[in-house]
Coordinates of N, CA and C in Angstrom, one line a residue:
Chain A
D941 N 0.9 -1.2 0.0 CA 0.0 0.0 0.0 C 0.9 1.2 0.0
Q942 N 0.9 2.0 -1.1 CA 1.7 3.1 -1.3 C 1.0 4.3 -0.6
Q943 N 1.5 4.8 0.5 CA 0.9 5.9 1.3 C 1.3 7.2 0.7
V944 N 2.4 7.3 0.0 CA 2.9 8.5 -0.6 C 3.1 8.2 -2.1
K945 N 2.4 8.9 -3.0 CA 2.4 8.6 -4.4 C 2.9 9.8 -5.2
Q946 N 3.8 9.5 -6.1 CA 4.2 10.4 -7.1 C 3.8 9.8 -8.5
N947 N 2.8 10.2 -9.0 CA 2.2 9.6 -10.2 C 2.9 9.8 -11.5
S948 N 3.7 10.9 -11.5 CA 4.5 11.1 -12.8 C 5.9 10.6 -12.6
P949 N 6.3 9.6 -13.3 CA 7.6 9.1 -13.2 C 8.7 10.0 -13.8
S950 N 8.2 10.8 -14.7 CA 9.2 11.7 -15.3 C 8.6 13.0 -15.8
L951 N 9.4 14.0 -15.9 CA 8.9 15.3 -16.3 C 10.0 16.0 -17.1
S952 N 9.7 16.7 -18.2 CA 10.7 17.4 -19.0 C 10.3 18.8 -19.1
V953 N 11.2 19.8 -18.7 CA 10.8 21.2 -18.7 C 12.0 22.0 -19.4
Q954 N 11.6 23.0 -20.0 CA 12.7 23.9 -20.6 C 13.3 24.8 -19.6
E955 N 14.6 25.0 -19.8 CA 15.3 25.9 -18.9 C 14.6 27.3 -18.8
G956 N 14.5 27.8 -17.6 CA 13.9 29.1 -17.4 C 12.4 29.0 -17.1
R957 N 11.8 27.8 -17.4 CA 10.3 27.7 -17.2 C 10.1 27.1 -15.8
I958 N 8.8 27.0 -15.4 CA 8.5 26.5 -14.1 C 8.4 24.9 -14.2
S959 N 9.0 24.3 -13.1 CA 8.8 22.8 -13.0 C 7.8 22.6 -11.8
I960 N 6.8 21.8 -12.0 CA 5.8 21.5 -11.0 C 5.8 20.0 -10.8
L961 N 6.2 19.6 -9.6 CA 6.2 18.2 -9.2 C 5.2 17.9 -8.2
N962 N 4.4 16.9 -8.4 CA 3.2 16.6 -7.6 C 3.4 15.4 -6.7
C963 N 2.7 15.4 -5.6 CA 2.7 14.3 -4.7 C 1.4 14.2 -3.9
D964 N 0.9 13.0 -3.8 CA -0.4 12.7 -3.1 C -0.1 11.8 -1.9
Y965 N -0.8 11.9 -0.9 CA -0.7 11.0 0.3 C -2.0 10.5 0.8
T966 N -2.0 9.4 1.4 CA -3.3 8.8 1.9 C -3.5 8.8 3.4
N967 N -2.3 8.9 4.1 CA -2.4 8.8 5.6 C -2.6 10.1 6.2
S968 N -3.7 10.3 6.8 CA -4.1 11.6 7.4 C -3.3 11.9 8.7
M969 N -2.5 10.9 9.2 CA -1.6 11.1 10.3 C -0.3 11.8 10.0
F970 N 0.0 11.9 8.7 CA 1.2 12.6 8.3 C 1.0 14.1 8.6
D971 N 2.1 14.7 9.2 CA 2.0 16.1 9.5 C 3.2 16.9 9.1
Y972 N 4.1 16.2 8.5 CA 5.3 16.9 8.0 C 5.8 16.3 6.7
F973 N 6.1 17.2 5.8 CA 6.4 16.7 4.4 C 7.7 17.3 3.9
L974 N 8.4 16.6 3.2 CA 9.7 17.0 2.7 C 9.9 16.6 1.3
W975 N 10.8 17.4 0.6 CA 11.2 17.0 -0.7 C 12.7 16.8 -0.7
Y976 N 13.2 15.8 -1.4 CA 14.6 15.5 -1.5 C 14.9 15.4 -3.0
K977 N 16.1 15.7 -3.3 CA 16.6 15.6 -4.7 C 17.7 14.6 -4.7
K978 N 17.8 13.7 -5.7 CA 18.8 12.7 -5.8 C 19.4 12.6 -7.1
Y979 N 20.8 12.7 -7.1 CA 21.6 12.5 -8.3 C 22.0 11.1 -8.3
P980 N 22.3 10.5 -9.5 CA 22.8 9.1 -9.6 C 24.1 8.9 -8.7
A981 N 24.2 7.8 -8.1 CA 25.3 7.4 -7.3 C 25.5 8.3 -6.0
E982 N 24.5 9.1 -5.7 CA 24.6 9.9 -4.5 C 23.3 9.7 -3.6
G983 N 23.4 10.0 -2.3 CA 22.3 9.9 -1.5 C 21.3 11.0 -1.7
P984 N 20.1 10.9 -1.3 CA 19.1 12.0 -1.4 C 19.6 13.3 -0.6
T985 N 19.3 14.4 -1.2 CA 19.7 15.7 -0.5 C 18.4 16.4 -0.2
F986 N 18.3 16.9 1.1 CA 17.1 17.6 1.5 C 17.0 18.9 0.7
L987 N 15.8 19.2 0.3 CA 15.5 20.5 -0.4 C 14.7 21.5 0.4
I988 N 13.5 21.0 0.8 CA 12.6 21.9 1.4 C 11.5 21.1 2.1
S989 N 10.9 21.7 3.2 CA 9.9 20.9 3.9 C 8.8 21.8 4.3
I990 N 7.7 21.2 4.7 CA 6.5 22.0 5.1 C 5.8 21.3 6.2
S991 N 5.4 22.0 7.2 CA 4.6 21.4 8.3 C 3.1 21.5 7.9
S992 N 2.3 20.6 8.5 CA 0.9 20.6 8.1 C 0.1 21.9 8.6
I993 N 0.8 22.7 9.5 CA 0.1 23.9 9.9 C 0.2 25.0 8.9
K994 N 1.0 24.8 7.9 CA 1.2 25.8 6.8 C 0.6 25.3 5.5
D995 N 0.5 26.2 4.6 CA 0.1 25.8 3.2 C 1.1 26.1 2.2
K996 N 2.1 26.8 2.6 CA 3.1 27.2 1.6 C 4.5 27.5 2.4
N997 N 5.5 27.1 1.7 CA 6.9 27.4 2.3 C 7.8 27.6 1.1
E998 N 8.6 28.7 1.2 CA 9.4 29.1 0.1 C 10.8 29.2 0.5
D999 N 11.7 28.8 -0.4 CA 13.2 28.9 -0.2 C 13.8 29.1 -1.5
G1000 N 14.1 30.4 -1.8 CA 14.7 30.7 -3.1 C 13.9 30.3 -4.3
R1001 N 14.4 29.5 -5.1 CA 13.6 29.1 -6.3 C 12.6 28.0 -6.1
F1002 N 12.6 27.5 -4.9 CA 11.8 26.3 -4.5 C 10.7 26.8 -3.6
T1003 N 9.5 26.3 -4.0 CA 8.3 26.6 -3.2 C 7.5 25.3 -3.0
V1004 N 7.1 25.0 -1.8 CA 6.2 23.8 -1.7 C 4.9 24.3 -1.2
F1005 N 3.8 23.7 -1.8 CA 2.4 24.0 -1.5 C 1.8 22.7 -0.9
L1006 N 1.0 22.9 0.1 CA 0.3 21.8 0.8 C -1.2 22.1 0.8
N1007 N -1.9 21.1 0.3 CA -3.4 21.2 0.3 C -3.9 20.0 1.1
K1008 N -4.1 20.3 2.4 CA -4.4 19.2 3.3 C -5.8 18.5 3.0
S1009 N -6.7 19.3 2.6 CA -8.0 18.7 2.3 C -8.0 17.7 1.1
A1010 N -7.1 18.0 0.2 CA -6.9 17.1 -1.0 C -5.8 16.1 -0.8
K1011 N -5.1 16.2 0.4 CA -3.9 15.4 0.7 C -3.0 15.4 -0.5
H1012 N -2.6 16.6 -0.9 CA -1.8 16.9 -2.0 C -0.7 17.9 -1.8
L1013 N 0.5 17.7 -2.2 CA 1.5 18.7 -2.1 C 2.2 18.8 -3.5
S1014 N 2.8 20.0 -3.7 CA 3.5 20.2 -5.0 C 4.8 21.0 -4.7
L1015 N 5.8 20.7 -5.5 CA 7.0 21.5 -5.5 C 7.1 22.3 -6.7
H1016 N 7.3 23.6 -6.6 CA 7.5 24.4 -7.8 C 9.0 24.9 -7.8
I1017 N 9.6 24.8 -9.0 CA 10.9 25.3 -9.1 C 10.9 26.4 -10.2
V1018 N 11.2 27.6 -9.8 CA 11.2 28.7 -10.8 C 12.4 29.6 -10.6
P1019 N 13.2 29.9 -11.6 CA 13.2 29.3 -12.9 C 13.9 27.9 -12.9
S1020 N 13.6 27.0 -13.7 CA 14.3 25.7 -13.7 C 15.6 25.9 -14.4
Q1021 N 16.6 25.2 -13.9 CA 18.0 25.3 -14.4 C 18.4 23.8 -14.8
P1022 N 19.4 23.7 -15.7 CA 19.9 22.4 -16.1 C 20.4 21.6 -14.9
G1023 N 21.0 22.2 -13.9 CA 21.5 21.5 -12.7 C 20.4 21.0 -11.8
D1024 N 19.1 21.3 -12.1 CA 18.0 20.8 -11.4 C 17.6 19.4 -11.9
S1025 N 18.2 19.0 -13.0 CA 17.9 17.6 -13.5 C 18.3 16.6 -12.5
A1026 N 17.4 15.8 -12.0 CA 17.6 14.8 -10.9 C 16.3 14.1 -10.7
V1027 N 16.3 13.1 -9.8 CA 15.1 12.5 -9.3 C 14.7 13.2 -8.0
Y1028 N 13.4 13.5 -8.0 CA 12.9 14.2 -6.8 C 11.9 13.3 -6.1
F1029 N 12.2 13.2 -4.8 CA 11.3 12.3 -3.9 C 10.5 13.2 -2.9
C1030 N 9.3 12.9 -2.8 CA 8.4 13.5 -1.8 C 8.4 12.5 -0.6
A1031 N 8.5 13.0 0.6 CA 8.5 12.2 1.8 C 7.5 12.8 2.8
A1032 N 7.0 11.9 3.7 CA 6.1 12.4 4.8 C 6.5 11.7 6.1
S1033 N 6.2 12.3 7.2 CA 6.4 11.7 8.5 C 5.2 12.1 9.4
G1034 N 5.0 11.2 10.4 CA 3.9 11.4 11.3 C 4.2 12.1 12.5
N1035 N 3.4 12.0 13.5 CA 3.6 12.7 14.8 C 4.6 11.9 15.6
T1036 N 4.8 12.4 16.8 CA 5.8 11.9 17.8 C 5.6 10.3 17.8
G1037 N 6.7 9.7 17.7 CA 6.7 8.2 17.8 C 7.0 7.6 16.4
T1038 N 6.5 8.3 15.4 CA 6.8 7.8 14.1 C 7.5 8.9 13.3
A1039 N 7.8 10.0 13.9 CA 8.4 11.1 13.2 C 9.7 10.8 12.5
S1040 N 10.4 9.8 13.1 CA 11.7 9.5 12.5 C 11.5 8.6 11.3
K1041 N 10.3 8.1 11.0 CA 10.1 7.2 9.9 C 9.6 8.0 8.7
L1042 N 10.4 8.2 7.7 CA 10.0 8.9 6.5 C 9.4 7.9 5.6
T1043 N 8.2 8.2 5.0 CA 7.6 7.4 4.0 C 7.8 8.2 2.7
F1044 N 8.5 7.5 1.7 CA 8.8 8.2 0.5 C 7.9 7.8 -0.6
G1045 N 7.8 8.7 -1.6 CA 7.2 8.3 -2.9 C 8.2 7.6 -3.8
T1046 N 7.8 7.2 -4.9 CA 8.7 6.5 -5.8 C 9.6 7.4 -6.7
G1047 N 9.3 8.7 -6.6 CA 10.2 9.6 -7.3 C 9.7 10.1 -8.6
T1048 N 10.1 11.3 -9.0 CA 9.9 11.8 -10.3 C 11.2 12.3 -10.9
R1049 N 11.5 11.8 -12.1 CA 12.8 12.2 -12.7 C 12.5 13.5 -13.5
L1050 N 13.2 14.6 -13.1 CA 13.0 15.9 -13.8 C 14.2 16.1 -14.8
Q1051 N 13.9 16.4 -16.0 CA 14.9 16.7 -17.0 C 14.7 18.2 -17.4
V1052 N 15.7 19.0 -17.2 CA 15.6 20.4 -17.6 C 16.4 20.6 -18.9
T1053 N 15.8 20.9 -20.0 CA 16.4 21.0 -21.2 C 16.8 22.4 -21.6
L1054 N 17.8 22.5 -22.4 CA 18.3 23.9 -22.8 C 17.4 24.5 -23.9
Chain B
K1297 N 32.5 19.8 7.6 CA 32.6 18.5 8.4 C 32.3 17.3 7.4
A1298 N 32.8 16.2 7.8 CA 32.6 15.0 7.0 C 31.1 14.6 7.0
G1299 N 30.6 14.1 5.9 CA 29.2 13.7 5.8 C 29.0 12.3 6.3
V1300 N 27.9 11.7 5.9 CA 27.6 10.3 6.3 C 28.4 9.4 5.4
T1301 N 29.1 8.5 6.0 CA 30.0 7.6 5.3 C 29.5 6.1 5.4
Q1302 N 29.2 5.6 4.2 CA 28.8 4.2 4.1 C 29.8 3.3 3.4
T1303 N 30.1 2.2 4.0 CA 31.0 1.2 3.4 C 30.4 -0.2 3.5
P1304 N 30.7 -1.0 2.5 CA 31.4 -0.6 1.2 C 30.5 0.1 0.3
R1305 N 30.9 0.6 -0.8 CA 30.1 1.3 -1.8 C 29.3 0.3 -2.7
Y1306 N 30.0 -0.8 -3.0 CA 29.4 -1.9 -3.8 C 29.8 -3.2 -3.2
L1307 N 28.8 -4.1 -3.4 CA 29.0 -5.5 -2.8 C 28.2 -6.5 -3.7
I1308 N 28.9 -7.6 -3.9 CA 28.2 -8.7 -4.7 C 28.2 -9.9 -3.8
K1309 N 27.0 -10.5 -3.5 CA 26.9 -11.6 -2.6 C 26.1 -12.7 -3.3
T1310 N 26.2 -13.9 -2.8 CA 25.5 -15.1 -3.4 C 24.3 -15.3 -2.5
R1311 N 23.2 -15.8 -3.1 CA 22.0 -16.2 -2.4 C 22.3 -17.1 -1.2
G1312 N 21.7 -16.8 -0.1 CA 21.9 -17.6 1.1 C 23.0 -17.1 2.0
Q1313 N 23.9 -16.3 1.5 CA 24.9 -15.7 2.3 C 24.3 -14.6 3.2
Q1314 N 25.2 -14.1 4.1 CA 24.8 -12.9 4.9 C 25.7 -11.8 4.6
V1315 N 25.3 -10.5 4.9 CA 26.0 -9.4 4.6 C 25.9 -8.3 5.7
T1316 N 27.0 -7.6 6.0 CA 26.9 -6.5 7.0 C 27.4 -5.2 6.3
L1317 N 26.5 -4.2 6.4 CA 26.8 -2.9 5.9 C 27.1 -1.9 7.0
S1318 N 28.0 -1.0 6.8 CA 28.4 -0.1 7.8 C 28.0 1.4 7.5
C1319 N 27.7 2.2 8.6 CA 27.4 3.6 8.4 C 28.0 4.4 9.5
S1320 N 28.8 5.4 9.2 CA 29.3 6.3 10.1 C 28.6 7.6 10.0
P1321 N 27.8 8.1 11.0 CA 27.1 9.3 10.9 C 27.9 10.5 11.0
I1322 N 27.3 11.7 10.7 CA 28.0 12.9 10.9 C 28.4 13.1 12.4
S1323 N 29.6 13.6 12.6 CA 30.0 13.8 14.0 C 29.0 14.5 14.8
G1324 N 28.6 13.9 16.0 CA 27.6 14.6 16.8 C 26.2 14.1 16.6
H1325 N 25.9 13.5 15.5 CA 24.6 13.0 15.2 C 24.4 11.7 15.9
R1326 N 23.3 11.5 16.6 CA 23.0 10.3 17.4 C 22.0 9.4 16.8
S1327 N 21.2 9.9 15.8 CA 20.2 9.1 15.2 C 20.7 8.6 13.9
V1328 N 20.5 7.3 13.6 CA 20.9 6.7 12.3 C 19.7 5.9 11.8
S1329 N 19.3 6.2 10.6 CA 18.2 5.4 10.0 C 18.7 4.7 8.7
W1330 N 18.0 3.6 8.4 CA 18.4 2.8 7.2 C 17.2 2.7 6.3
Y1331 N 17.5 2.9 5.0 CA 16.4 2.7 4.0 C 16.9 1.8 2.9
Q1332 N 16.0 1.2 2.2 CA 16.2 0.3 1.1 C 15.6 1.0 -0.1
Q1333 N 16.4 1.2 -1.2 CA 15.9 1.8 -2.4 C 15.9 0.7 -3.5
T1334 N 14.7 0.4 -4.1 CA 14.6 -0.4 -5.3 C 13.9 0.3 -6.4
P1335 N 14.1 0.0 -7.6 CA 13.4 0.7 -8.7 C 11.9 0.8 -8.6
G1336 N 11.3 -0.3 -8.2 CA 9.8 -0.3 -8.2 C 9.2 0.3 -6.9
Q1337 N 9.9 0.2 -5.8 CA 9.3 0.6 -4.5 C 9.8 1.9 -4.0
G1338 N 10.8 2.5 -4.6 CA 11.3 3.8 -4.0 C 12.1 3.5 -2.8
L1339 N 12.2 4.5 -1.9 CA 12.9 4.3 -0.6 C 11.9 3.8 0.4
Q1340 N 12.3 2.7 1.1 CA 11.5 2.1 2.1 C 12.3 2.1 3.4
F1341 N 11.6 2.5 4.5 CA 12.3 2.6 5.8 C 12.5 1.2 6.4
L1342 N 13.7 1.0 6.9 CA 14.1 -0.3 7.5 C 14.0 -0.1 9.0
F1343 N 14.8 0.7 9.6 CA 14.8 0.9 11.0 C 15.6 2.2 11.4
E1344 N 15.4 2.6 12.6 CA 16.1 3.8 13.1 C 16.7 3.5 14.5
Y1345 N 17.9 3.9 14.7 CA 18.6 3.7 16.0 C 18.9 5.1 16.6
F1346 N 18.8 5.2 17.9 CA 19.1 6.4 18.6 C 19.7 5.9 20.0
S1347 N 20.9 6.4 20.3 CA 21.5 6.0 21.5 C 21.5 4.5 21.7
E1348 N 21.9 3.8 20.7 CA 22.1 2.4 20.7 C 20.8 1.6 20.8
T1349 N 19.7 2.2 20.7 CA 18.4 1.6 20.9 C 17.6 1.7 19.6
Q1350 N 16.9 0.6 19.2 CA 16.1 0.7 18.0 C 14.8 1.5 18.4
R1351 N 14.5 2.6 17.7 CA 13.4 3.4 18.1 C 12.2 3.2 17.1
N1352 N 12.5 2.7 16.0 CA 11.4 2.5 15.0 C 11.8 1.4 14.0
K1353 N 10.8 0.7 13.5 CA 11.1 -0.4 12.6 C 10.1 -0.4 11.4
G1354 N 10.6 -0.7 10.2 CA 9.7 -0.8 9.1 C 9.2 -2.2 8.9
N1355 N 8.5 -2.4 7.8 CA 7.9 -3.7 7.5 C 8.8 -4.6 6.7
F1356 N 9.9 -5.0 7.3 CA 10.8 -5.9 6.7 C 10.9 -7.2 7.5
P1357 N 11.3 -8.3 6.9 CA 11.4 -9.6 7.7 C 12.5 -9.5 8.6
G1358 N 12.5 -10.5 9.6 CA 13.5 -10.6 10.6 C 14.9 -10.8 10.1
R1359 N 15.0 -11.2 8.8 CA 16.4 -11.3 8.2 C 17.2 -10.0 8.2
F1360 N 16.4 -8.9 8.3 CA 17.1 -7.6 8.3 C 17.2 -7.2 9.8
S1361 N 18.4 -6.9 10.2 CA 18.6 -6.4 11.6 C 19.7 -5.4 11.6
G1362 N 19.8 -4.7 12.7 CA 20.8 -3.6 12.8 C 21.2 -3.5 14.2
R1363 N 22.2 -2.6 14.4 CA 22.6 -2.2 15.7 C 23.4 -0.9 15.6
Q1364 N 23.5 -0.3 16.8 CA 24.2 1.0 16.9 C 25.2 0.9 18.0
F1365 N 26.4 1.4 17.8 CA 27.4 1.4 18.8 C 27.5 2.7 19.6
S1366 N 28.2 2.7 20.7 CA 28.3 3.8 21.6 C 28.8 5.1 20.9
N1367 N 29.5 4.9 19.8 CA 30.0 6.1 19.0 C 29.1 6.5 17.9
S1368 N 27.9 5.9 18.0 CA 26.8 6.2 17.0 C 26.9 5.5 15.7
R1369 N 28.0 4.9 15.4 CA 28.2 4.2 14.2 C 27.2 3.0 14.2
S1370 N 26.7 2.7 13.0 CA 25.6 1.7 12.9 C 26.0 0.6 11.9
E1371 N 25.5 -0.5 12.1 CA 25.7 -1.6 11.1 C 24.3 -2.2 10.8
M1372 N 24.2 -2.7 9.6 CA 22.9 -3.4 9.2 C 23.3 -4.7 8.7
N1373 N 22.6 -5.7 9.1 CA 22.9 -7.1 8.7 C 21.7 -7.7 7.9
V1374 N 22.0 -8.4 6.9 CA 20.9 -9.2 6.2 C 21.4 -10.6 6.1
S1375 N 20.6 -11.5 6.6 CA 21.0 -12.9 6.6 C 20.2 -13.7 5.5
T1376 N 20.7 -14.8 5.2 CA 20.0 -15.6 4.2 C 19.6 -14.8 3.0
L1377 N 20.5 -14.2 2.3 CA 20.2 -13.3 1.2 C 19.3 -13.9 0.1
E1378 N 18.4 -13.1 -0.4 CA 17.6 -13.5 -1.5 C 17.8 -12.5 -2.7
L1379 N 17.5 -13.0 -3.9 CA 17.7 -12.2 -5.1 C 17.0 -10.8 -4.9
G1380 N 15.8 -10.8 -4.3 CA 15.1 -9.6 -4.1 C 15.7 -8.6 -3.2
D1381 N 16.7 -9.0 -2.5 CA 17.4 -8.0 -1.6 C 18.4 -7.1 -2.3
S1382 N 18.6 -7.4 -3.6 CA 19.4 -6.5 -4.4 C 18.8 -5.1 -4.4
A1383 N 19.6 -4.1 -3.9 CA 19.1 -2.8 -3.8 C 20.2 -1.9 -3.4
L1384 N 19.8 -0.6 -3.4 CA 20.7 0.4 -2.8 C 20.3 0.6 -1.3
Y1385 N 21.2 0.5 -0.4 CA 20.9 0.6 1.0 C 21.5 2.0 1.5
L1386 N 20.6 2.8 1.9 CA 20.9 4.2 2.3 C 20.9 4.3 3.8
C1387 N 21.8 5.1 4.3 CA 21.8 5.4 5.8 C 21.7 6.9 5.9
A1388 N 21.0 7.3 6.9 CA 20.8 8.8 7.1 C 21.0 9.1 8.6
S1389 N 21.6 10.2 8.9 CA 21.9 10.5 10.3 C 21.2 11.9 10.6
S1390 N 20.9 12.0 11.9 CA 20.3 13.3 12.4 C 20.8 13.5 13.8
L1391 N 20.7 14.7 14.2 CA 21.1 15.0 15.6 C 20.3 14.3 16.6
W1392 N 18.9 14.3 16.4 CA 18.0 13.7 17.4 C 17.1 12.8 16.7
T1393 N 16.4 11.9 17.4 CA 15.4 11.0 16.9 C 14.2 11.9 16.7
G1394 N 13.4 11.5 15.6 CA 12.2 12.3 15.4 C 12.4 13.6 14.7
G1395 N 13.6 13.9 14.5 CA 13.9 15.2 13.8 C 13.8 15.0 12.3
N1396 N 13.8 16.1 11.6 CA 13.7 16.0 10.2 C 14.9 16.5 9.4
G1397 N 16.0 16.7 10.2 CA 17.2 17.2 9.5 C 18.1 16.0 9.2
Y1398 N 17.6 15.1 8.4 CA 18.3 13.9 8.0 C 19.3 14.2 6.9
T1399 N 20.5 13.7 7.0 CA 21.5 13.8 6.0 C 21.8 12.3 5.5
F1400 N 21.7 12.1 4.2 CA 21.9 10.8 3.7 C 23.4 10.5 3.3
G1401 N 23.8 9.3 3.4 CA 25.0 8.9 2.8 C 24.8 8.5 1.3
S1402 N 25.9 8.1 0.6 CA 25.7 7.8 -0.8 C 25.3 6.4 -1.0
G1403 N 25.2 5.6 0.0 CA 24.6 4.3 -0.1 C 25.6 3.1 -0.4
T1404 N 25.1 1.9 -0.1 CA 25.8 0.7 -0.5 C 25.0 0.0 -1.5
R1405 N 25.5 -0.3 -2.7 CA 24.8 -1.0 -3.8 C 25.1 -2.5 -3.6
L1406 N 24.0 -3.2 -3.1 CA 24.2 -4.7 -2.9 C 23.5 -5.4 -4.1
T1407 N 24.3 -6.3 -4.7 CA 23.8 -7.2 -5.7 C 23.9 -8.6 -5.2
V1408 N 22.7 -9.3 -5.3 CA 22.7 -10.7 -4.9 C 22.5 -11.6 -6.1
V1409 N 23.4 -12.5 -6.3 CA 23.4 -13.4 -7.5 C 23.2 -14.8 -7.2

């Protein structure tokens, strides 16, 4: 049972345009959400996170939006750059006791073209 | 500061054998978590250790075990290897358990033949 879903396995975007990566979750106990970026042969790198008490968090070119009623979050990258080409994982964690257990989606491969 | 170090980087084992993977967390980090990454399943949580105690466990069979030493270094052991255990095993460390400041290592690529 996939509790965190990234339904788009891949996405191609032109340099300078906006990249929108989507993530859906089913477990209403999740209250913290994270995005990681992963290059081949490297471990995932933390990008940005959002708590369930917020609906938006911004960090430079990266913005994460959370829609709790729809159990949906998205990562916006503006403007997209070739160095952003990587696999992006959405992850979620629950409240105390399970907060250390991150549940990941299967990832979306982003390709930023020139 | 040095990052999370996982050894070895690559490993080939035969079905039925056992394997031990090692993880050295960032200095000062006391929480170590292990994840398995496979193409179809993404990253799946194995277990988390904090102060030498297992704090959380994922849905993996008992063949998967781990431990943490007093210096916070952690080892993961898989016994009676199966072909399906072929995966990238990732370790992540954090200052505290339940925190979200996890830093991942580059992983150990295990191939079972």
